[in-house]
Coordinates of C-alpha atoms in Angstrom, one line a residue:
Chain A
X1 CA -40.3 -17.6 -9.4
X2 CA -37.4 -15.0 -9.9
X3 CA -36.2 -14.9 -6.0
X4 CA -36.3 -18.6 -6.1
X5 CA -32.8 -19.9 -4.9
X6 CA -31.2 -23.4 -4.4
X7 CA -29.1 -24.4 -1.8
X8 CA -26.5 -27.3 -2.6
X9 CA -24.7 -28.2 0.3
X10 CA -21.4 -30.1 0.0
X11 CA -19.4 -31.8 3.1
X12 CA -15.9 -31.8 0.9
X13 CA -14.2 -28.9 -0.4
X14 CA -12.9 -31.0 -3.3
X15 CA -16.3 -31.8 -4.2
X16 CA -17.5 -28.4 -4.0
X17 CA -14.7 -27.0 -6.5
X18 CA -15.6 -29.7 -9.0
X19 CA -19.2 -28.9 -8.5
X20 CA -18.6 -24.9 -9.1
X21 CA -16.6 -25.9 -12.3
X22 CA -19.6 -28.1 -13.3
X23 CA -22.1 -25.5 -12.8
X24 CA -20.3 -22.7 -14.7
X25 CA -20.0 -25.1 -17.3
X26 CA -23.6 -25.7 -17.3
X27 CA -24.3 -22.0 -17.5
X28 CA -26.3 -21.3 -14.0
X29 CA -25.2 -18.5 -12.4
X30 CA -23.5 -19.0 -9.0
X31 CA -25.0 -16.6 -6.7
X32 CA -22.6 -16.9 -3.5
X33 CA -20.6 -19.6 -2.0
X34 CA -20.6 -20.3 1.7
X35 CA -17.4 -22.0 3.1
X36 CA -16.1 -22.4 6.9
X37 CA -13.1 -21.7 5.5
X38 CA -10.7 -20.4 2.5
X39 CA -10.7 -23.0 -0.4
X40 CA -7.7 -22.2 -2.2
X41 CA -8.7 -21.6 -6.0
X42 CA -12.2 -21.4 -5.0
X43 CA -12.4 -17.6 -6.5
X44 CA -10.5 -18.6 -9.6
X45 CA -13.1 -21.4 -10.4
X46 CA -16.3 -19.2 -9.9
X47 CA -14.6 -16.8 -12.1
X48 CA -14.2 -13.9 -9.8
X49 CA -12.5 -10.7 -10.4
X50 CA -9.3 -10.4 -8.7
X51 CA -9.3 -8.1 -6.0
X52 CA -7.8 -4.6 -5.8
X53 CA -7.5 -3.9 -2.7
X54 CA -3.4 -3.9 -3.1
X55 CA -3.7 -0.9 -5.4
X56 CA -5.7 0.8 -2.9
X57 CA -3.0 0.0 -0.1
X58 CA -0.3 1.6 -2.5
X59 CA -2.3 4.7 -2.7
X60 CA -2.9 4.8 0.9
X61 CA 0.5 4.8 1.6
X62 CA 1.3 7.5 -1.2
X63 CA -0.8 9.8 1.0
X64 CA 0.9 8.6 4.4
X65 CA 4.0 9.7 3.4
X66 CA 2.7 12.8 1.8
X67 CA 0.7 13.6 5.4
X68 CA 4.2 12.9 6.9
X69 CA 6.3 14.8 5.0
X70 CA 3.9 17.9 4.7
X71 CA 3.4 17.5 8.8
X72 CA 7.2 17.6 9.4
X73 CA 7.9 20.2 6.6
X74 CA 5.6 22.9 8.5
X75 CA 6.5 22.2 12.2
X76 CA 10.4 21.5 12.0
X77 CA 11.0 23.9 9.0
X78 CA 8.2 26.5 8.0
X79 CA 6.6 27.2 11.2
X80 CA 9.2 27.3 13.9
X81 CA 13.0 26.5 12.5
X82 CA 14.5 26.3 16.1
X83 CA 18.3 24.8 16.3
X84 CA 17.7 21.8 18.3
X85 CA 21.2 20.2 19.3
X86 CA 22.7 21.6 16.1
X87 CA 20.4 19.9 13.7
X88 CA 20.1 21.8 10.6
X89 CA 16.6 23.0 10.0
X90 CA 17.3 25.2 6.8
X91 CA 15.7 22.8 4.6
X92 CA 13.5 19.4 4.6
X93 CA 16.1 17.7 2.8
X94 CA 19.0 18.7 5.5
X95 CA 17.6 17.5 8.2
X96 CA 15.3 14.7 6.4
X97 CA 17.3 11.5 7.9
X98 CA 15.7 12.5 11.4
X99 CA 12.4 12.5 9.7
X100 CA 12.5 9.1 7.9
X101 CA 11.7 6.9 11.0
X102 CA 8.3 8.8 11.1
X103 CA 7.7 9.1 7.3
X104 CA 7.7 5.4 7.6
X105 CA 5.7 4.6 10.1
X106 CA 3.0 6.9 8.8
X107 CA 3.1 5.1 5.8
X108 CA 2.5 1.9 6.8
X109 CA -0.1 3.5 9.5
X110 CA -2.3 4.9 6.6
X111 CA -1.6 2.1 4.1
X112 CA -2.5 -0.8 6.6
X113 CA -5.6 1.3 8.1
X114 CA -7.1 2.3 5.2
X115 CA -7.0 -0.8 3.9
X116 CA -8.7 -2.7 6.8
X117 CA -11.2 0.1 7.2
X118 CA -11.8 -0.1 3.0
X119 CA -12.2 -3.9 3.3
X120 CA -14.8 -3.5 6.0
X121 CA -16.3 -1.4 3.8
X122 CA -16.5 -2.9 0.4
X123 CA -17.4 -6.6 2.4
X124 CA -20.0 -4.9 5.0
X125 CA -18.6 -5.8 8.0
X126 CA -19.1 -4.0 11.0
X127 CA -20.2 -4.6 14.6
X128 CA -23.6 -5.5 15.0
X129 CA -24.2 -6.5 11.5
X130 CA -26.6 -9.2 11.0
X131 CA -25.0 -12.4 10.1
X132 CA -26.1 -13.4 6.8
X133 CA -25.1 -17.5 6.6
X134 CA -28.2 -19.3 5.2
X135 CA -27.0 -22.5 7.3
X136 CA -25.2 -22.5 10.2
X137 CA -23.5 -25.6 9.6
X138 CA -21.6 -23.6 6.5
X139 CA -19.5 -22.3 9.5
X140 CA -18.4 -25.3 10.8
X141 CA -17.8 -28.2 8.3
X142 CA -20.4 -27.7 5.5
X143 CA -20.0 -25.9 1.9
X144 CA -22.9 -24.5 0.6
X145 CA -23.6 -23.1 -2.7
X146 CA -26.4 -20.8 -3.5
X147 CA -27.5 -20.6 -7.2
X148 CA -30.7 -18.5 -8.6
X149 CA -33.4 -20.7 -10.5
X150 CA -34.0 -20.1 -13.6
X151 CA -35.8 -22.0 -16.1
X152 CA -37.0 -25.9 -15.0
X153 CA -36.5 -26.2 -11.3
X154 CA -36.7 -30.1 -11.3
X155 CA -33.9 -30.2 -14.0
X156 CA -32.1 -28.2 -11.7
X157 CA -32.4 -30.4 -8.8
X158 CA -31.5 -33.3 -10.2
X159 CA -28.4 -31.5 -11.6
X160 CA -27.0 -30.5 -8.5
X161 CA -27.8 -33.7 -7.0
X162 CA -25.5 -35.6 -9.4
X163 CA -22.4 -32.9 -8.5
X164 CA -22.3 -34.7 -5.1
X165 CA -24.1 -32.3 -2.9
X166 CA -25.1 -34.2 0.1
X167 CA -28.6 -32.1 0.1
X168 CA -30.5 -29.6 -2.3
X169 CA -32.9 -27.3 -1.3
X170 CA -35.0 -24.8 -3.4
X171 CA -35.7 -21.6 -0.9
X172 CA -38.0 -18.6 -1.5
X173 CA -35.8 -15.6 -0.8
X174 CA -37.4 -12.4 0.3
Chain B
X1 CA 22.3 -31.7 -19.7
X2 CA 23.1 -28.0 -20.9
X3 CA 25.8 -27.8 -23.5
X4 CA 27.6 -23.9 -23.4
X5 CA 26.9 -22.6 -26.3
X6 CA 29.8 -21.5 -28.5
X7 CA 28.6 -17.7 -28.7
X8 CA 28.8 -17.3 -24.9
X9 CA 31.7 -18.7 -24.8
X10 CA 33.1 -16.5 -27.3
X11 CA 30.9 -13.8 -25.5
X12 CA 32.5 -14.4 -22.0
X13 CA 36.1 -15.0 -23.8
X14 CA 35.9 -11.7 -25.5
X15 CA 34.8 -9.6 -22.4
X16 CA 38.1 -11.2 -20.5
X17 CA 40.0 -10.3 -23.4
X18 CA 38.4 -6.5 -23.0
X19 CA 38.9 -6.7 -19.4
X20 CA 42.3 -7.2 -19.6
X21 CA 43.4 -4.7 -22.3
X22 CA 41.2 -2.2 -19.6
X23 CA 43.2 -3.2 -16.8
X24 CA 46.4 -3.1 -18.7
X25 CA 46.0 0.6 -20.0
X26 CA 44.4 1.3 -16.1
X27 CA 48.2 0.3 -15.1
X28 CA 50.0 1.9 -17.8
X29 CA 48.1 5.2 -16.8
X30 CA 49.2 5.7 -13.8
X31 CA 50.6 9.1 -13.8
X32 CA 54.2 10.0 -12.4
X33 CA 55.2 12.5 -9.9
X34 CA 56.2 15.3 -12.4
X35 CA 52.5 14.5 -14.2
X36 CA 50.6 14.6 -11.2
X37 CA 52.0 18.0 -10.3
X38 CA 50.9 19.4 -13.7
X39 CA 47.8 17.8 -13.5
X40 CA 47.4 19.8 -9.8
X41 CA 48.5 22.9 -11.3
X42 CA 45.6 22.8 -14.2
X43 CA 43.1 21.6 -11.7
X44 CA 43.1 23.5 -8.3
X45 CA 45.1 27.1 -9.5
X46 CA 45.7 29.1 -6.5
X47 CA 43.3 27.1 -3.6
X48 CA 45.8 24.3 -4.0
X49 CA 47.4 24.5 -0.3
X50 CA 43.9 25.0 1.1
X51 CA 42.3 22.0 -0.4
X52 CA 45.3 19.9 0.7
X53 CA 44.6 20.6 4.0
X54 CA 41.3 20.0 3.7
X55 CA 41.6 16.4 2.2
X56 CA 44.6 15.5 4.8
X57 CA 42.5 16.4 7.8
X58 CA 39.5 14.5 6.4
X59 CA 41.3 11.4 5.3
X60 CA 44.4 10.8 7.0
X61 CA 45.1 12.0 10.2
X62 CA 49.0 10.7 10.4
X63 CA 49.5 13.4 7.8
X64 CA 47.3 15.7 9.9
X65 CA 50.3 15.2 12.8
X66 CA 52.8 15.9 10.2
X67 CA 50.7 19.1 9.6
X68 CA 50.5 20.5 13.0
X69 CA 54.1 19.9 13.9
X70 CA 54.7 22.0 10.8
X71 CA 52.9 25.3 12.1
X72 CA 55.6 26.5 13.9
X73 CA 57.6 26.9 11.3
X74 CA 57.4 29.8 8.4
X75 CA 54.5 30.3 6.2
X76 CA 56.1 29.4 3.0
X77 CA 58.0 26.9 4.4
X78 CA 54.9 25.4 5.4
X79 CA 53.1 25.9 2.7
X80 CA 55.8 24.4 -0.1
X81 CA 56.0 21.5 2.4
X82 CA 52.3 21.0 2.0
X83 CA 52.0 21.2 -1.3
X84 CA 55.0 18.2 -1.5
X85 CA 52.9 16.5 0.3
X86 CA 49.7 17.0 -1.2
X87 CA 51.6 16.1 -4.6
X88 CA 52.4 12.7 -2.7
X89 CA 48.8 12.2 -1.6
X90 CA 47.3 12.5 -4.7
X91 CA 50.4 10.3 -6.4
X92 CA 49.4 7.7 -4.0
X93 CA 46.0 7.9 -4.5
X94 CA 46.4 7.5 -8.4
X95 CA 48.7 4.6 -7.9
X96 CA 45.9 3.2 -6.0
X97 CA 43.4 3.1 -8.6
X98 CA 44.0 0.4 -10.8
X99 CA 44.5 -1.7 -8.0
X100 CA 41.3 -0.6 -6.2
X101 CA 39.3 -0.8 -9.5
X102 CA 40.4 -4.7 -9.6
X103 CA 39.9 -5.1 -6.1
X104 CA 36.5 -4.0 -6.3
X105 CA 35.7 -6.1 -9.1
X106 CA 37.3 -9.1 -7.6
X107 CA 35.6 -9.2 -4.2
X108 CA 32.1 -8.2 -5.9
X109 CA 32.1 -11.4 -8.0
X110 CA 33.3 -13.5 -5.6
X111 CA 30.8 -12.6 -3.2
X112 CA 27.9 -13.1 -5.6
X113 CA 28.9 -16.5 -5.5
X114 CA 29.0 -16.7 -1.8
X115 CA 25.7 -14.9 -1.3
X116 CA 24.2 -17.8 -3.9
X117 CA 26.1 -20.4 -1.9
X118 CA 24.2 -18.9 1.6
X119 CA 21.1 -19.0 -0.3
X120 CA 21.5 -22.4 -1.2
X121 CA 22.4 -23.7 2.0
X122 CA 19.3 -21.8 3.5
X123 CA 17.4 -23.7 1.0
X124 CA 18.7 -26.8 1.9
X125 CA 18.2 -26.4 5.8
X126 CA 15.1 -24.6 5.6
X127 CA 13.7 -27.5 3.0
X128 CA 11.9 -25.3 0.8
X129 CA 9.6 -27.0 -1.5
X130 CA 9.9 -24.5 -4.4
X131 CA 13.6 -24.3 -4.8
X132 CA 15.2 -27.9 -5.3
X133 CA 14.2 -27.3 -9.5
X134 CA 16.8 -24.1 -9.0
X135 CA 19.5 -26.2 -6.9
X136 CA 21.8 -27.0 -9.9
X137 CA 21.5 -23.4 -11.2
X138 CA 22.9 -22.2 -7.6
X139 CA 25.3 -24.9 -7.8
X140 CA 26.6 -23.5 -10.9
X141 CA 26.7 -20.0 -9.8
X142 CA 28.7 -21.1 -6.7
X143 CA 31.0 -22.7 -9.3
X144 CA 32.8 -19.4 -9.5
X145 CA 33.6 -19.6 -6.1
X146 CA 37.1 -21.6 -6.4
X147 CA 38.5 -19.7 -8.9
X148 CA 36.9 -16.3 -7.7
X149 CA 38.7 -17.1 -4.2
X150 CA 41.9 -18.0 -5.7
X151 CA 42.6 -14.8 -7.5
X152 CA 41.1 -12.7 -4.4
X153 CA 43.3 -14.3 -1.9
X154 CA 46.6 -14.1 -4.5
X155 CA 45.3 -10.0 -4.3
X156 CA 45.1 -10.2 -0.5
X157 CA 48.7 -11.5 -0.7
X158 CA 49.9 -9.0 -3.4
X159 CA 49.1 -6.2 -0.6
X160 CA 50.4 -8.2 2.0
X161 CA 53.7 -7.7 0.2
X162 CA 53.2 -4.3 -0.4
X163 CA 52.7 -4.3 -4.2
X164 CA 49.8 -2.2 -3.7
X165 CA 48.6 0.3 -1.1
X166 CA 44.7 -0.6 -0.8
X167 CA 45.2 -1.2 3.1
X168 CA 47.1 1.3 4.8
X169 CA 47.6 -0.4 8.1
X170 CA 50.1 -2.8 6.2
X171 CA 52.3 0.0 5.9
X172 CA 54.5 -0.2 8.7
X173 CA 55.9 3.6 8.2
X174 CA 52.1 4.7 8.7
X175 CA 51.9 2.5 11.7
X176 CA 54.7 3.5 13.2
X177 CA 53.1 7.6 13.1
X178 CA 49.6 6.0 14.2
X179 CA 48.4 5.5 17.8
X180 CA 44.8 4.4 16.8
X181 CA 46.9 1.8 14.1
X182 CA 49.2 0.8 16.7
X183 CA 46.6 -0.5 19.1
X184 CA 45.1 -2.3 16.5
X185 CA 48.0 -4.1 15.6
X186 CA 47.2 -7.3 17.1
X187 CA 44.5 -7.8 15.1
X188 CA 45.3 -5.9 12.1
X189 CA 48.7 -7.5 11.1
X190 CA 49.3 -9.1 7.8
X191 CA 50.0 -12.8 9.0
X192 CA 46.9 -12.8 11.1
X193 CA 45.0 -11.1 8.3
X194 CA 46.3 -14.0 5.3
X195 CA 45.4 -16.9 8.2
X196 CA 41.9 -15.5 8.8
X197 CA 40.8 -15.2 4.9
X198 CA 42.8 -18.5 4.1
X199 CA 40.1 -20.1 6.9
X200 CA 37.1 -18.3 5.2
X201 CA 37.6 -19.3 1.7
X202 CA 38.7 -22.4 2.8
X203 CA 35.4 -23.2 4.7
X204 CA 33.4 -22.1 2.2
X205 CA 35.1 -23.6 -0.7
X206 CA 34.7 -26.8 1.4
X207 CA 31.1 -26.7 1.9
X208 CA 30.7 -25.7 -1.8
X209 CA 32.7 -29.1 -2.4
X210 CA 31.0 -31.3 -0.5
X211 CA 27.5 -30.1 -0.8
X212 CA 27.9 -30.2 -4.7
X213 CA 29.3 -33.9 -4.4
X214 CA 26.9 -35.1 -2.3
X215 CA 24.0 -33.5 -4.6
X216 CA 25.5 -35.5 -7.5
X217 CA 25.6 -38.6 -5.3
X218 CA 22.0 -38.2 -4.7
X219 CA 21.0 -38.4 -8.3
X220 CA 22.1 -42.0 -8.0
X221 CA 21.5 -43.3 -5.0
X222 CA 18.7 -45.6 -3.5
X223 CA 18.2 -43.6 -0.2
X224 CA 18.0 -39.8 1.3
X225 CA 21.3 -40.4 2.8
X226 CA 23.3 -38.0 1.0
X227 CA 20.1 -35.4 1.2
X228 CA 20.5 -35.5 4.7
X229 CA 24.0 -35.3 4.9
X230 CA 23.6 -32.2 2.8
X231 CA 21.1 -31.0 5.4
X232 CA 23.5 -31.3 8.1
X233 CA 26.3 -29.6 6.2
X234 CA 24.0 -26.9 5.3
X235 CA 23.1 -26.2 9.0
X236 CA 26.9 -26.5 9.9
X237 CA 28.0 -23.8 7.3
X238 CA 25.4 -21.2 8.2
X239 CA 26.9 -21.2 11.5
X240 CA 30.3 -20.9 10.5
X241 CA 29.3 -18.5 7.5
X242 CA 27.7 -16.0 9.7
X243 CA 30.7 -15.6 11.9
X244 CA 33.1 -15.9 9.3
X245 CA 31.3 -13.4 7.0
X246 CA 31.1 -10.9 9.8
X247 CA 35.2 -11.1 10.5
X248 CA 35.3 -10.8 6.5
X249 CA 33.7 -7.7 6.3
X250 CA 35.8 -6.0 8.5
X251 CA 39.3 -7.0 7.3
X252 CA 38.4 -7.1 3.5
X253 CA 36.4 -4.0 3.6
X254 CA 35.9 -2.0 6.4
X255 CA 39.8 -2.1 7.2
X256 CA 40.4 -0.1 4.2
X257 CA 39.0 2.5 6.4
X258 CA 41.3 1.4 9.4
X259 CA 40.4 4.6 11.4
X260 CA 36.5 4.2 11.1
X261 CA 34.1 1.1 12.8
X262 CA 30.8 0.4 12.5
X263 CA 28.9 -2.5 14.4
X264 CA 26.2 -3.4 11.5
X265 CA 28.4 -3.3 9.1
X266 CA 28.6 -7.4 8.4
X267 CA 25.1 -7.3 8.0
X268 CA 25.2 -4.4 5.5
X269 CA 28.1 -6.3 3.2
X270 CA 26.0 -9.7 3.5
X271 CA 22.7 -7.9 2.5
X272 CA 24.5 -6.4 -0.7
X273 CA 26.0 -9.5 -1.9
X274 CA 23.1 -11.7 -0.8
X275 CA 20.2 -9.9 -2.9
X276 CA 23.3 -9.4 -5.7
X277 CA 23.2 -13.5 -5.5
X278 CA 19.8 -14.0 -5.6
X279 CA 19.3 -11.5 -8.9
X280 CA 22.3 -13.4 -10.4
X281 CA 19.8 -16.9 -9.7
X282 CA 16.9 -15.1 -11.5
X283 CA 19.3 -13.8 -14.5
X284 CA 20.5 -17.0 -15.2
X285 CA 17.6 -19.0 -14.6
X286 CA 15.7 -17.0 -17.0
X287 CA 18.6 -17.3 -19.4
X288 CA 18.7 -20.9 -19.1
X289 CA 14.8 -21.2 -19.5
X290 CA 14.7 -19.0 -22.3
X291 CA 17.1 -21.5 -24.2
X292 CA 14.8 -24.3 -23.2
X293 CA 16.8 -26.0 -20.7
X294 CA 14.4 -25.7 -17.7
X295 CA 11.2 -27.0 -18.5
X296 CA 10.0 -27.4 -15.3
X297 CA 10.8 -23.5 -14.0
X298 CA 7.7 -21.9 -14.1
X299 CA 6.8 -18.2 -13.3
X300 CA 6.0 -19.0 -10.3
X301 CA 9.6 -19.9 -9.7
X302 CA 10.3 -16.8 -11.0
X303 CA 8.1 -14.8 -8.9
X304 CA 9.5 -16.3 -5.6
X305 CA 13.0 -15.1 -6.6
X306 CA 11.8 -11.9 -7.3
X307 CA 9.7 -11.8 -4.1
X308 CA 13.4 -12.2 -2.5
X309 CA 14.9 -9.6 -4.7
X310 CA 12.4 -7.2 -3.6
X311 CA 12.6 -8.2 0.2
X312 CA 16.4 -8.1 0.2
X313 CA 16.6 -4.9 -1.5
X314 CA 14.7 -3.5 1.3
X315 CA 16.5 -4.8 4.1
X316 CA 19.8 -3.8 2.4
X317 CA 18.3 -0.2 2.5
X318 CA 17.2 -0.6 5.9
X319 CA 20.4 -1.6 7.2
X320 CA 22.1 1.3 4.8
X321 CA 19.8 3.8 6.5
X322 CA 20.1 2.4 10.1
X323 CA 24.2 2.6 9.4
X324 CA 24.0 6.1 7.7
X325 CA 21.5 7.5 10.4
X326 CA 22.7 6.6 13.3
X327 CA 26.2 8.0 12.4
X328 CA 24.7 11.4 10.7
X329 CA 22.5 12.0 13.8
X330 CA 25.1 11.9 16.6
X331 CA 27.8 13.4 14.3
X332 CA 30.7 12.0 16.4
X333 CA 33.9 13.5 14.3
X334 CA 35.6 10.1 14.5
X335 CA 32.5 8.2 13.0
X336 CA 30.9 11.1 10.8
X337 CA 34.4 11.3 8.4
X338 CA 33.2 8.1 6.5
X339 CA 30.1 10.0 5.4
X340 CA 31.5 13.1 5.0
X341 CA 34.2 12.4 2.3
X342 CA 31.2 9.6 0.8
X343 CA 28.9 12.9 0.4
X344 CA 31.5 15.5 -0.7
X345 CA 33.5 13.5 -3.6
X346 CA 31.1 10.7 -4.2
X347 CA 27.8 12.4 -4.1
X348 CA 26.1 11.1 -7.3
X349 CA 27.6 7.6 -6.9
X350 CA 26.6 7.5 -3.0
X351 CA 23.0 8.5 -3.4
X352 CA 22.9 7.0 -7.1
X353 CA 23.0 3.6 -5.6
X354 CA 19.8 4.3 -3.3
X355 CA 17.8 5.0 -6.0
X356 CA 19.1 1.8 -8.3
X357 CA 19.4 -0.5 -4.9
X358 CA 16.2 0.9 -3.3
X359 CA 13.8 3.2 -5.3
X360 CA 13.8 1.3 -8.7
X361 CA 13.1 -2.1 -7.3
X362 CA 10.8 -0.7 -4.7
X363 CA 8.4 0.5 -7.7
X364 CA 9.1 -1.9 -10.1
X365 CA 9.0 -5.0 -8.1
X366 CA 5.8 -4.6 -5.6
X367 CA 3.5 -5.4 -8.7
X368 CA 2.5 -8.8 -8.2
X369 CA 2.2 -9.3 -12.7
X370 CA 5.4 -7.7 -13.1
X371 CA 7.2 -9.9 -11.1
X372 CA 6.3 -12.7 -13.3
X373 CA 7.8 -11.1 -16.4
X374 CA 10.9 -12.0 -17.8
X375 CA 11.9 -8.5 -18.9
X376 CA 10.8 -6.6 -16.0
X377 CA 13.2 -9.2 -14.0
X378 CA 15.8 -8.9 -16.2
X379 CA 16.1 -5.1 -16.3
X380 CA 15.4 -5.1 -12.4
X381 CA 18.2 -7.4 -12.3
X382 CA 20.7 -5.4 -13.7
X383 CA 19.7 -2.3 -12.4
X384 CA 20.3 -4.2 -9.0
X385 CA 23.4 -5.5 -9.9
X386 CA 24.8 -2.3 -11.1
X387 CA 23.7 -0.8 -7.9
X388 CA 25.7 -3.3 -5.7
X389 CA 28.7 -2.9 -7.7
X390 CA 28.5 0.9 -6.9
X391 CA 27.8 -0.2 -3.4
X392 CA 30.9 -2.1 -3.0
X393 CA 32.5 0.8 -5.4
X394 CA 31.5 3.3 -2.5
X395 CA 32.7 1.3 0.2
X396 CA 36.5 0.5 -1.0
X397 CA 37.4 3.7 -3.2
X398 CA 36.9 7.0 -0.8
X399 CA 39.3 5.0 1.4
X400 CA 41.8 4.2 -1.2
X401 CA 41.6 6.6 -3.9
X402 CA 40.0 9.6 -2.2
X403 CA 38.8 12.5 -4.6
X404 CA 40.8 11.2 -7.6
X405 CA 37.7 8.5 -8.6
X406 CA 36.8 8.0 -12.1
X407 CA 35.2 5.0 -13.6
X408 CA 37.4 4.6 -16.5
X409 CA 39.8 2.0 -18.3
X410 CA 40.5 0.5 -15.2
X411 CA 37.1 0.1 -13.5
X412 CA 34.9 -1.0 -17.0
X413 CA 38.2 -3.2 -17.6
X414 CA 38.2 -4.8 -14.1
X415 CA 34.1 -5.6 -14.5
X416 CA 34.4 -6.7 -18.2
X417 CA 37.3 -9.0 -17.2
X418 CA 35.6 -10.6 -14.1
X419 CA 32.4 -10.9 -15.9
X420 CA 33.7 -12.8 -18.4
X421 CA 35.4 -15.0 -16.1
X422 CA 32.3 -15.6 -14.4
X423 CA 30.0 -16.3 -17.2
X424 CA 32.7 -18.5 -18.7
X425 CA 33.1 -20.6 -15.2
X426 CA 29.8 -21.0 -14.3
X427 CA 28.3 -21.9 -17.4
X428 CA 30.9 -24.5 -17.7
X429 CA 30.1 -25.5 -14.4
X430 CA 26.4 -26.3 -15.5
X431 CA 27.5 -28.4 -18.0
X432 CA 28.8 -30.8 -15.5
X433 CA 25.5 -32.1 -14.4
X434 CA 22.1 -32.2 -15.4
X435 CA 20.0 -29.6 -14.7
X436 CA 17.2 -31.1 -12.8
X437 CA 18.6 -32.6 -9.0
X438 CA 16.4 -35.6 -9.4
X439 CA 17.4 -37.6 -6.3
X440 CA 16.2 -34.8 -4.1
X441 CA 13.2 -35.8 -2.0
X442 CA 11.7 -32.5 -2.7
X443 CA 11.9 -32.4 -6.3
X444 CA 8.1 -33.3 -7.2
X445 CA 7.0 -30.6 -4.9
X446 CA 9.4 -28.3 -6.7
X447 CA 8.2 -29.4 -10.2
X448 CA 4.7 -28.6 -9.3
X449 CA 5.4 -25.5 -7.4
X450 CA 2.4 -23.4 -8.1
X451 CA 1.8 -19.9 -6.5

């Protein structure tokens, strides 16, 4: 009983949005929504928490600029402060303009790549991962809302029929 | 319709009066030769002739030529003559001070309205869907262009008539001794300079006039003919603008340092006043919104303006650094003096503006939620505007007053005067037309813009 889910399938994103709002209003718990493309405002309608990936990216950028600064300070100033074409290598700040291009690029490099890797890890994406779409049509032109069955199954089926679903299925999930 | 509140009107008039008093005190407190001598005695002591040598070498090569001629004479005569020249030099810098302060504030406020005009034209030409609700605000701000450019042009004419020495190449006795300036006489001569200035100012004002007229005519039109006209005018203006803007920056700003040149200078100046213009749009919009005049402006519009403030601030920094780093890296003496004088004599304003124009906006405007908060935008906006005033200060002052700079009566008075005039003219222009340009076909989209 507890691991039964309803798959309500829609063929229009506007209908889906309305259905999501009605489902939330009726206090059914939406497990997941599968769509072939990003539906603007769907996360808000589902009440999902905003992403924090931008914050993560900012912090990765700080790591990047620290790595660049520490690396170049050690190599160019501390380890072997050679006179290369008259550039002042007495302290980091004196030669800093020459280091800025690398500081900038490493900041962007760390911020971008670590953010992407974070995204892959948090959304559990990797090569050879088994695809999770419950219905192949959801990658083409259909929208699927998965709702856990709690209480009366018949009532729920008729409820989702009334929200404009073109198909309502009850699935035993393992 | 917007009504100019009497409080704000009084405030702007008070600013103008205070400003005129400050400017007046600045002009009256220019020291004479004896006072400069006294000042130098107290300030420099025995190292005077050494420092004078330094400043002459780094700033005026025409004086340097004289100095090198004198080296054959006896030490004493040499030191005496040098001292005289140094006094003369400092005196000229002191005399330039109130003029330069006026010039910096004058060009800064005029270019803010030019920046807004460029932004306006870009929005028209790009058929942006979010901004039409702000068009009347932008038109109000560009209302300052006409009075601002008249004052500015009169200033250039006064320089042409040798009332001041902001532009050293206008002094024929200097040019006579300076081969570099002689080679530039074909371009840097007073009549041609004033003709160019007149063409640019006229071109910008004509576009401002026509686009404003079409925009108001579109409100009561039955078709979109005026909107289409404005589209074409905007595209044409942008072509004219980018050419005239480049030349303008060489003429009005780079030519105060006539021995120095930089190829990306035009872009750099553009970025500086463009971001100031966008910031001014945001500040005026927030003011009008807080007074309840712009009901259709929502936080998404503010968010978009803040994104522009953020992005163009970074763009300015990119150009600033590209100019600085290339010259610092190659360290060619004829180019690098520009930054040597600035770092030695203007250390705090020179690096302080980087904090105000780059670091502060970078850290505060990177946050999406912050970009929707009025008080954050106002605070960031004020810092950005001050930062870019200092940017213009750093471009003009080292060439005209050198190490004699100080932010005192003249500088603050000039800022207050032009700020008062700016507020008066802009908010007066805002009362002249409804704040919603209802004829614009993109207006419905703009009203419901949501990001």
